[in-house]
Amino acid sequence: MTSTFCDERRVIRSPWLGDVEWDPKCELFFPHGLPGFEDERRMIPVEIPAQRPLVYLQSLEQPQVCFVCMPVLVIDPVFRLSLSDEERATLAIAGSAAPVPGRDVLCLGLLVPSGDTVEVNLAAPIVISLMNSCCLQTVAGSASCFRLAPDGRWVAQC
Amino acid sequence: MLVVRRRVGETIVIGDSIEVTIIEISPTRVKLGVMAPREVSVTRQETLAVAADNRRAAGFLGSGKVDGVLRMLGRAEA
């Protein structure tokens, strides 16, 4: 299993993904961690080709911490990202124009288990800067929840 | 709920050691500055909800439900 975008090798032993080889150049840095996981500052993105579009965010601090994510545009093709000035500075996004997912940043939604399915709050995406590999989880004022339906469609909940 | 009218630059004090100052007011937002002892957690309400979601998200891989979700996602592509 390999981390995305990698070359030079290190290995982390994940209880979920097995031994994952990763390159320091692929490391993602969360200066403030994530809400509820403020000490998780170093992660790597892991893709398993057969499981696309899932993306795993594997902590390098604690191997047992691993999140399952999905690109937000897969869930909501008209997703618009809004960032504060402080968040833009953290991500090294210049200018005042809205950052474009896929060009300036990558945005991932965290899959939260809910019964037999999952929900994603698109008001709290993980934002990965393509400029400096810094990341944060931005939190908008009101939730924007999507739920995965049995037929595989994402249905807006709130 | 206690309701207090304040202007930019004015402060309210909570207890002996917490100060909340109005930094900036725009038509839709208020920017607050909070000074509190280090041991007092100051968090936006919605961030607390996201923290709870994140803890549930971290338990997803241990729930044994990933395969079911992958099957559902596969149906969308079929």
PDB file of C-alpha atoms in Angstrom:
ATOM      1  CA  MET A   1       0.000   0.000   0.000  1.00  0.00           C
ATOM      2  CA  THR A   2       1.438   3.374  -0.898  1.00  0.00           C
ATOM      3  CA  SER A   3       0.679   6.908   0.032  1.00  0.00           C
ATOM      4  CA  THR A   4      -0.308   9.181  -2.804  1.00  0.00           C
ATOM      5  CA  PHE A   5       2.285  11.407  -4.493  1.00  0.00           C
ATOM      6  CA  CYS A   6       5.302   9.524  -2.997  1.00  0.00           C
ATOM      7  CA  ASP A   7       8.887   8.537  -3.795  1.00  0.00           C
ATOM      8  CA  GLU A   8      11.435   8.315  -0.931  1.00  0.00           C
ATOM      9  CA  ARG A   9      10.353   5.593   1.534  1.00  0.00           C
ATOM     10  CA  ARG A  10       9.431   5.452   5.184  1.00  0.00           C
ATOM     11  CA  VAL A  11       6.966   3.075   6.759  1.00  0.00           C
ATOM     12  CA  ILE A  12       4.173   3.542   9.240  1.00  0.00           C
ATOM     13  CA  ARG A  13       2.451   0.490  10.698  1.00  0.00           C
ATOM     14  CA  SER A  14      -1.261   1.287  10.586  1.00  0.00           C
ATOM     15  CA  PRO A  15      -3.650  -1.107  12.336  1.00  0.00           C
ATOM     16  CA  TRP A  16      -6.167  -0.317   9.585  1.00  0.00           C
ATOM     17  CA  LEU A  17      -4.107  -0.073   6.418  1.00  0.00           C
ATOM     18  CA  GLY A  18      -1.150  -2.326   7.254  1.00  0.00           C
ATOM     19  CA  ASP A  19       2.401  -1.145   6.584  1.00  0.00           C
ATOM     20  CA  VAL A  20       2.181   2.064   4.606  1.00  0.00           C
ATOM     21  CA  GLU A  21       5.264   3.321   2.783  1.00  0.00           C
ATOM     22  CA  TRP A  22       5.407   7.065   2.536  1.00  0.00           C
ATOM     23  CA  ASP A  23       7.659   9.842   1.377  1.00  0.00           C
ATOM     24  CA  PRO A  24       8.365  12.849   3.634  1.00  0.00           C
ATOM     25  CA  LYS A  25       7.486  15.036   0.652  1.00  0.00           C
ATOM     26  CA  CYS A  26       3.882  13.733   0.880  1.00  0.00           C
ATOM     27  CA  GLU A  27       3.468  14.645   4.504  1.00  0.00           C
ATOM     28  CA  LEU A  28       0.570  16.958   5.308  1.00  0.00           C
ATOM     29  CA  PHE A  29       0.975  19.419   8.157  1.00  0.00           C
ATOM     30  CA  PHE A  30      -1.998  20.518  10.254  1.00  0.00           C
ATOM     31  CA  PRO A  31      -0.661  23.457  12.319  1.00  0.00           C
ATOM     32  CA  HIS A  32      -3.689  23.342  14.636  1.00  0.00           C
ATOM     33  CA  GLY A  33      -4.582  19.673  14.347  1.00  0.00           C
ATOM     34  CA  LEU A  34      -8.260  18.917  13.890  1.00  0.00           C
ATOM     35  CA  PRO A  35     -11.119  19.759  16.265  1.00  0.00           C
ATOM     36  CA  GLY A  36     -11.079  16.964  18.841  1.00  0.00           C
ATOM     37  CA  PHE A  37      -7.603  15.899  17.633  1.00  0.00           C
ATOM     38  CA  GLU A  38      -5.535  18.994  18.274  1.00  0.00           C
ATOM     39  CA  ASP A  39      -2.319  16.966  18.648  1.00  0.00           C
ATOM     40  CA  GLU A  40      -2.642  15.254  15.263  1.00  0.00           C
ATOM     41  CA  ARG A  41      -0.422  17.560  13.205  1.00  0.00           C
ATOM     42  CA  ARG A  42       1.239  15.190  10.759  1.00  0.00           C
ATOM     43  CA  MET A  43      -0.720  12.993   8.394  1.00  0.00           C
ATOM     44  CA  ILE A  44      -0.346  11.316   5.054  1.00  0.00           C
ATOM     45  CA  PRO A  45      -3.023  10.814   2.414  1.00  0.00           C
ATOM     46  CA  VAL A  46      -3.407   7.189   1.340  1.00  0.00           C
ATOM     47  CA  GLU A  47      -5.340   6.002  -1.684  1.00  0.00           C
ATOM     48  CA  ILE A  48      -6.213   2.381  -2.404  1.00  0.00           C
ATOM     49  CA  PRO A  49      -6.978   2.215  -6.131  1.00  0.00           C
ATOM     50  CA  ALA A  50      -9.815  -0.295  -5.703  1.00  0.00           C
ATOM     51  CA  GLN A  51     -11.454   1.980  -3.133  1.00  0.00           C
ATOM     52  CA  ARG A  52     -11.393   5.267  -5.020  1.00  0.00           C
ATOM     53  CA  PRO A  53     -12.717   7.860  -4.440  1.00  0.00           C
ATOM     54  CA  LEU A  54     -12.029   7.143  -0.766  1.00  0.00           C
ATOM     55  CA  VAL A  55      -8.944   8.821   0.643  1.00  0.00           C
ATOM     56  CA  TYR A  56      -7.519   7.772   3.996  1.00  0.00           C
ATOM     57  CA  LEU A  57      -5.848  10.370   6.194  1.00  0.00           C
ATOM     58  CA  GLN A  58      -3.417   8.358   8.294  1.00  0.00           C
ATOM     59  CA  SER A  59      -1.920  10.071  11.329  1.00  0.00           C
ATOM     60  CA  LEU A  60       1.857   9.910  11.672  1.00  0.00           C
ATOM     61  CA  GLU A  61       1.561  10.807  15.357  1.00  0.00           C
ATOM     62  CA  GLN A  62      -0.672   7.916  16.439  1.00  0.00           C
ATOM     63  CA  PRO A  63      -0.963   4.957  14.037  1.00  0.00           C
ATOM     64  CA  GLN A  64      -4.431   4.038  15.313  1.00  0.00           C
ATOM     65  CA  VAL A  65      -5.826   7.421  14.199  1.00  0.00           C
ATOM     66  CA  CYS A  66      -6.977   7.279  10.609  1.00  0.00           C
ATOM     67  CA  PHE A  67      -9.861   9.105   8.958  1.00  0.00           C
ATOM     68  CA  VAL A  68     -11.801   8.052   5.894  1.00  0.00           C
ATOM     69  CA  CYS A  69     -12.506  10.939   3.533  1.00  0.00           C
ATOM     70  CA  MET A  70     -13.807  11.692   0.105  1.00  0.00           C
ATOM     71  CA  PRO A  71     -13.262  14.652  -2.243  1.00  0.00           C
ATOM     72  CA  VAL A  72     -16.078  17.102  -1.618  1.00  0.00           C
ATOM     73  CA  LEU A  73     -16.729  17.619  -5.323  1.00  0.00           C
ATOM     74  CA  VAL A  74     -17.710  13.935  -5.577  1.00  0.00           C
ATOM     75  CA  ILE A  75     -20.395  14.595  -2.971  1.00  0.00           C
ATOM     76  CA  ASP A  76     -21.502  18.055  -4.088  1.00  0.00           C
ATOM     77  CA  PRO A  77     -20.284  19.154  -7.546  1.00  0.00           C
ATOM     78  CA  VAL A  78     -21.272  22.765  -6.828  1.00  0.00           C
ATOM     79  CA  PHE A  79     -19.380  22.938  -3.527  1.00  0.00           C
ATOM     80  CA  ARG A  80     -17.949  26.413  -2.818  1.00  0.00           C
ATOM     81  CA  LEU A  81     -15.146  26.924  -0.327  1.00  0.00           C
ATOM     82  CA  SER A  82     -15.113  29.876   2.028  1.00  0.00           C
ATOM     83  CA  LEU A  83     -12.041  30.705   4.121  1.00  0.00           C
ATOM     84  CA  SER A  84     -11.213  33.419   6.637  1.00  0.00           C
ATOM     85  CA  ASP A  85      -8.181  35.671   6.187  1.00  0.00           C
ATOM     86  CA  GLU A  86      -6.360  33.699   8.887  1.00  0.00           C
ATOM     87  CA  GLU A  87      -7.098  30.412   7.144  1.00  0.00           C
ATOM     88  CA  ARG A  88      -5.922  31.811   3.811  1.00  0.00           C
ATOM     89  CA  ALA A  89      -2.671  32.908   5.436  1.00  0.00           C
ATOM     90  CA  THR A  90      -2.138  29.450   6.953  1.00  0.00           C
ATOM     91  CA  LEU A  91      -2.640  27.857   3.553  1.00  0.00           C
ATOM     92  CA  ALA A  92      -0.462  30.473   1.765  1.00  0.00           C
ATOM     93  CA  ILE A  93      -3.278  31.449  -0.587  1.00  0.00           C
ATOM     94  CA  ALA A  94      -2.525  34.816  -2.141  1.00  0.00           C
ATOM     95  CA  GLY A  95      -5.045  37.415  -3.276  1.00  0.00           C
ATOM     96  CA  SER A  96      -8.649  37.751  -2.252  1.00  0.00           C
ATOM     97  CA  ALA A  97     -10.310  35.514  -4.830  1.00  0.00           C
ATOM     98  CA  ALA A  98     -11.929  32.342  -3.540  1.00  0.00           C
ATOM     99  CA  PRO A  99      -9.495  29.400  -3.735  1.00  0.00           C
ATOM    100  CA  VAL A 100     -10.454  26.897  -6.381  1.00  0.00           C
ATOM    101  CA  PRO A 101     -10.708  23.260  -5.263  1.00  0.00           C
ATOM    102  CA  GLY A 102      -8.461  21.192  -7.497  1.00  0.00           C
ATOM    103  CA  ARG A 103      -6.288  24.166  -8.512  1.00  0.00           C
ATOM    104  CA  ASP A 104      -5.335  25.939  -5.255  1.00  0.00           C
ATOM    105  CA  VAL A 105      -6.517  23.427  -2.690  1.00  0.00           C
ATOM    106  CA  LEU A 106      -7.892  19.948  -2.279  1.00  0.00           C
ATOM    107  CA  CYS A 107     -11.010  19.625  -0.156  1.00  0.00           C
ATOM    108  CA  LEU A 108     -11.953  16.401   1.569  1.00  0.00           C
ATOM    109  CA  GLY A 109     -15.080  15.587   3.545  1.00  0.00           C
ATOM    110  CA  LEU A 110     -14.716  13.353   6.607  1.00  0.00           C
ATOM    111  CA  LEU A 111     -16.978  10.311   6.549  1.00  0.00           C
ATOM    112  CA  VAL A 112     -18.847  10.075   9.846  1.00  0.00           C
ATOM    113  CA  PRO A 113     -20.615   6.746  10.561  1.00  0.00           C
ATOM    114  CA  SER A 114     -24.357   7.053  10.995  1.00  0.00           C
ATOM    115  CA  GLY A 115     -26.293   3.826  11.332  1.00  0.00           C
ATOM    116  CA  ASP A 116     -25.468   1.605   8.379  1.00  0.00           C
ATOM    117  CA  THR A 117     -24.232   4.485   6.270  1.00  0.00           C
ATOM    118  CA  VAL A 118     -22.141   7.638   6.546  1.00  0.00           C
ATOM    119  CA  GLU A 119     -22.676  11.368   6.617  1.00  0.00           C
ATOM    120  CA  VAL A 120     -20.379  14.192   5.600  1.00  0.00           C
ATOM    121  CA  ASN A 121     -20.563  17.762   6.864  1.00  0.00           C
ATOM    122  CA  LEU A 122     -19.431  19.886   3.929  1.00  0.00           C
ATOM    123  CA  ALA A 123     -19.405  22.920   6.206  1.00  0.00           C
ATOM    124  CA  ALA A 124     -16.319  21.387   7.830  1.00  0.00           C
ATOM    125  CA  PRO A 125     -14.070  20.171   5.014  1.00  0.00           C
ATOM    126  CA  ILE A 126     -10.400  19.314   5.341  1.00  0.00           C
ATOM    127  CA  VAL A 127      -8.591  21.835   3.145  1.00  0.00           C
ATOM    128  CA  ILE A 128      -5.163  20.878   1.793  1.00  0.00           C
ATOM    129  CA  SER A 129      -3.077  23.660   0.307  1.00  0.00           C
ATOM    130  CA  LEU A 130      -1.389  22.776  -2.955  1.00  0.00           C
ATOM    131  CA  MET A 131       1.003  25.688  -2.284  1.00  0.00           C
ATOM    132  CA  ASN A 132       2.626  24.530   0.957  1.00  0.00           C
ATOM    133  CA  SER A 133       1.051  21.193   2.041  1.00  0.00           C
ATOM    134  CA  CYS A 134      -0.441  22.919   5.088  1.00  0.00           C
ATOM    135  CA  CYS A 135      -3.923  21.779   5.984  1.00  0.00           C
ATOM    136  CA  LEU A 136      -6.777  22.730   8.229  1.00  0.00           C
ATOM    137  CA  GLN A 137     -10.349  21.830   8.889  1.00  0.00           C
ATOM    138  CA  THR A 138     -12.415  24.924   8.309  1.00  0.00           C
ATOM    139  CA  VAL A 139     -15.699  25.161  10.204  1.00  0.00           C
ATOM    140  CA  ALA A 140     -18.523  27.274   8.806  1.00  0.00           C
ATOM    141  CA  GLY A 141     -21.321  28.559  11.012  1.00  0.00           C
ATOM    142  CA  SER A 142     -24.041  26.130  10.034  1.00  0.00           C
ATOM    143  CA  ALA A 143     -23.789  22.470   9.107  1.00  0.00           C
ATOM    144  CA  SER A 144     -24.245  21.261   5.523  1.00  0.00           C
ATOM    145  CA  CYS A 145     -24.798  17.525   5.890  1.00  0.00           C
ATOM    146  CA  PHE A 146     -24.991  14.970   3.118  1.00  0.00           C
ATOM    147  CA  ARG A 147     -25.958  11.337   3.755  1.00  0.00           C
ATOM    148  CA  LEU A 148     -25.011   8.387   1.577  1.00  0.00           C
ATOM    149  CA  ALA A 149     -28.198   6.661   0.404  1.00  0.00           C
ATOM    150  CA  PRO A 150     -28.403   2.888  -0.225  1.00  0.00           C
ATOM    151  CA  ASP A 151     -28.339   3.533  -3.988  1.00  0.00           C
ATOM    152  CA  GLY A 152     -25.005   5.350  -3.656  1.00  0.00           C
ATOM    153  CA  ARG A 153     -26.330   8.885  -4.098  1.00  0.00           C
ATOM    154  CA  TRP A 154     -25.428  11.665  -1.668  1.00  0.00           C
ATOM    155  CA  VAL A 155     -28.571  13.305  -0.285  1.00  0.00           C
ATOM    156  CA  ALA A 156     -28.532  16.734   1.375  1.00  0.00           C
ATOM    157  CA  GLN A 157     -29.825  16.557   4.946  1.00  0.00           C
ATOM    158  CA  CYS A 158     -29.464  20.087   6.333  1.00  0.00           C
TER     159      CYS A 158
ATOM    160  CA  MET B   1     -30.096  35.244  28.784  1.00  0.00           C
ATOM    161  CA  LEU B   2     -28.357  38.456  29.697  1.00  0.00           C
ATOM    162  CA  VAL B   3     -28.427  40.943  26.812  1.00  0.00           C
ATOM    163  CA  VAL B   4     -25.859  43.761  26.794  1.00  0.00           C
ATOM    164  CA  ARG B   5     -25.438  46.537  24.216  1.00  0.00           C
ATOM    165  CA  ARG B   6     -21.791  47.329  23.452  1.00  0.00           C
ATOM    166  CA  ARG B   7     -19.820  49.373  20.902  1.00  0.00           C
ATOM    167  CA  VAL B   8     -16.517  48.621  19.196  1.00  0.00           C
ATOM    168  CA  GLY B   9     -13.702  48.716  21.732  1.00  0.00           C
ATOM    169  CA  GLU B  10     -15.988  48.074  24.690  1.00  0.00           C
ATOM    170  CA  THR B  11     -15.654  45.017  26.889  1.00  0.00           C
ATOM    171  CA  ILE B  12     -17.723  42.816  29.127  1.00  0.00           C
ATOM    172  CA  VAL B  13     -16.207  40.876  32.008  1.00  0.00           C
ATOM    173  CA  ILE B  14     -17.290  37.380  32.997  1.00  0.00           C
ATOM    174  CA  GLY B  15     -16.343  36.352  36.514  1.00  0.00           C
ATOM    175  CA  ASP B  16     -13.014  37.715  37.684  1.00  0.00           C
ATOM    176  CA  SER B  17     -10.797  36.793  34.812  1.00  0.00           C
ATOM    177  CA  ILE B  18     -12.592  36.541  31.459  1.00  0.00           C
ATOM    178  CA  GLU B  19     -12.883  39.589  29.219  1.00  0.00           C
ATOM    179  CA  VAL B  20     -14.755  39.752  25.933  1.00  0.00           C
ATOM    180  CA  THR B  21     -14.023  42.801  23.774  1.00  0.00           C
ATOM    181  CA  ILE B  22     -15.859  43.916  20.642  1.00  0.00           C
ATOM    182  CA  ILE B  23     -13.108  44.257  18.010  1.00  0.00           C
ATOM    183  CA  GLU B  24     -15.083  44.927  14.835  1.00  0.00           C
ATOM    184  CA  ILE B  25     -18.672  45.005  13.669  1.00  0.00           C
ATOM    185  CA  SER B  26     -19.797  44.463  10.086  1.00  0.00           C
ATOM    186  CA  PRO B  27     -23.353  44.182   8.746  1.00  0.00           C
ATOM    187  CA  THR B  28     -23.340  40.406   9.218  1.00  0.00           C
ATOM    188  CA  ARG B  29     -20.580  39.619  11.696  1.00  0.00           C
ATOM    189  CA  VAL B  30     -19.060  40.641  14.978  1.00  0.00           C
ATOM    190  CA  LYS B  31     -15.374  40.084  15.702  1.00  0.00           C
ATOM    191  CA  LEU B  32     -14.730  39.360  19.376  1.00  0.00           C
ATOM    192  CA  GLY B  33     -11.532  39.216  21.360  1.00  0.00           C
ATOM    193  CA  VAL B  34     -11.552  36.914  24.372  1.00  0.00           C
ATOM    194  CA  MET B  35      -9.013  37.026  27.162  1.00  0.00           C
ATOM    195  CA  ALA B  36      -9.282  34.088  29.524  1.00  0.00           C
ATOM    196  CA  PRO B  37      -7.021  32.013  31.756  1.00  0.00           C
ATOM    197  CA  ARG B  38      -5.127  29.273  29.952  1.00  0.00           C
ATOM    198  CA  GLU B  39      -7.188  26.548  31.625  1.00  0.00           C
ATOM    199  CA  VAL B  40     -10.455  27.956  30.242  1.00  0.00           C
ATOM    200  CA  SER B  41     -11.348  26.492  26.860  1.00  0.00           C
ATOM    201  CA  VAL B  42     -12.756  29.059  24.415  1.00  0.00           C
ATOM    202  CA  THR B  43     -14.339  27.427  21.374  1.00  0.00           C
ATOM    203  CA  ARG B  44     -16.941  28.287  18.770  1.00  0.00           C
ATOM    204  CA  GLN B  45     -20.091  26.214  19.332  1.00  0.00           C
ATOM    205  CA  GLU B  46     -20.003  24.710  15.839  1.00  0.00           C
ATOM    206  CA  THR B  47     -16.391  23.626  16.384  1.00  0.00           C
ATOM    207  CA  LEU B  48     -17.497  21.571  19.383  1.00  0.00           C
ATOM    208  CA  ALA B  49     -20.031  19.780  17.156  1.00  0.00           C
ATOM    209  CA  VAL B  50     -17.336  19.135  14.539  1.00  0.00           C
ATOM    210  CA  ALA B  51     -14.998  17.784  17.232  1.00  0.00           C
ATOM    211  CA  ALA B  52     -17.696  15.291  18.239  1.00  0.00           C
ATOM    212  CA  ASP B  53     -18.183  14.329  14.573  1.00  0.00           C
ATOM    213  CA  ASN B  54     -14.416  13.902  14.156  1.00  0.00           C
ATOM    214  CA  ARG B  55     -14.257  11.519  17.112  1.00  0.00           C
ATOM    215  CA  ARG B  56     -17.020   9.444  15.528  1.00  0.00           C
ATOM    216  CA  ALA B  57     -15.218   9.635  12.163  1.00  0.00           C
ATOM    217  CA  ALA B  58     -12.032   8.286  13.770  1.00  0.00           C
ATOM    218  CA  GLY B  59     -14.015   5.247  14.886  1.00  0.00           C
ATOM    219  CA  PHE B  60     -15.317   4.477  11.412  1.00  0.00           C
ATOM    220  CA  LEU B  61     -12.526   2.065  10.472  1.00  0.00           C
ATOM    221  CA  GLY B  62     -13.113   0.081  13.654  1.00  0.00           C
ATOM    222  CA  SER B  63     -16.847  -0.196  12.990  1.00  0.00           C
ATOM    223  CA  GLY B  64     -16.536  -2.789  10.229  1.00  0.00           C
ATOM    224  CA  LYS B  65     -18.846  -0.731   8.012  1.00  0.00           C
ATOM    225  CA  VAL B  66     -16.363   0.427   5.388  1.00  0.00           C
ATOM    226  CA  ASP B  67     -17.152  -2.489   3.061  1.00  0.00           C
ATOM    227  CA  GLY B  68     -20.868  -1.660   3.175  1.00  0.00           C
ATOM    228  CA  VAL B  69     -20.150   1.939   2.285  1.00  0.00           C
ATOM    229  CA  LEU B  70     -17.891   0.855  -0.569  1.00  0.00           C
ATOM    230  CA  ARG B  71     -20.714  -1.323  -1.901  1.00  0.00           C
ATOM    231  CA  MET B  72     -23.109   1.645  -1.782  1.00  0.00           C
ATOM    232  CA  LEU B  73     -20.585   3.838  -3.586  1.00  0.00           C
ATOM    233  CA  GLY B  74     -20.150   1.109  -6.191  1.00  0.00           C
ATOM    234  CA  ARG B  75     -23.887   1.233  -6.879  1.00  0.00           C
ATOM    235  CA  ALA B  76     -23.595   4.910  -7.743  1.00  0.00           C
ATOM    236  CA  GLU B  77     -20.942   4.114 -10.359  1.00  0.00           C
ATOM    237  CA  ALA B  78     -22.841   1.138 -11.816  1.00  0.00           C
TER     238      ALA B  78
END
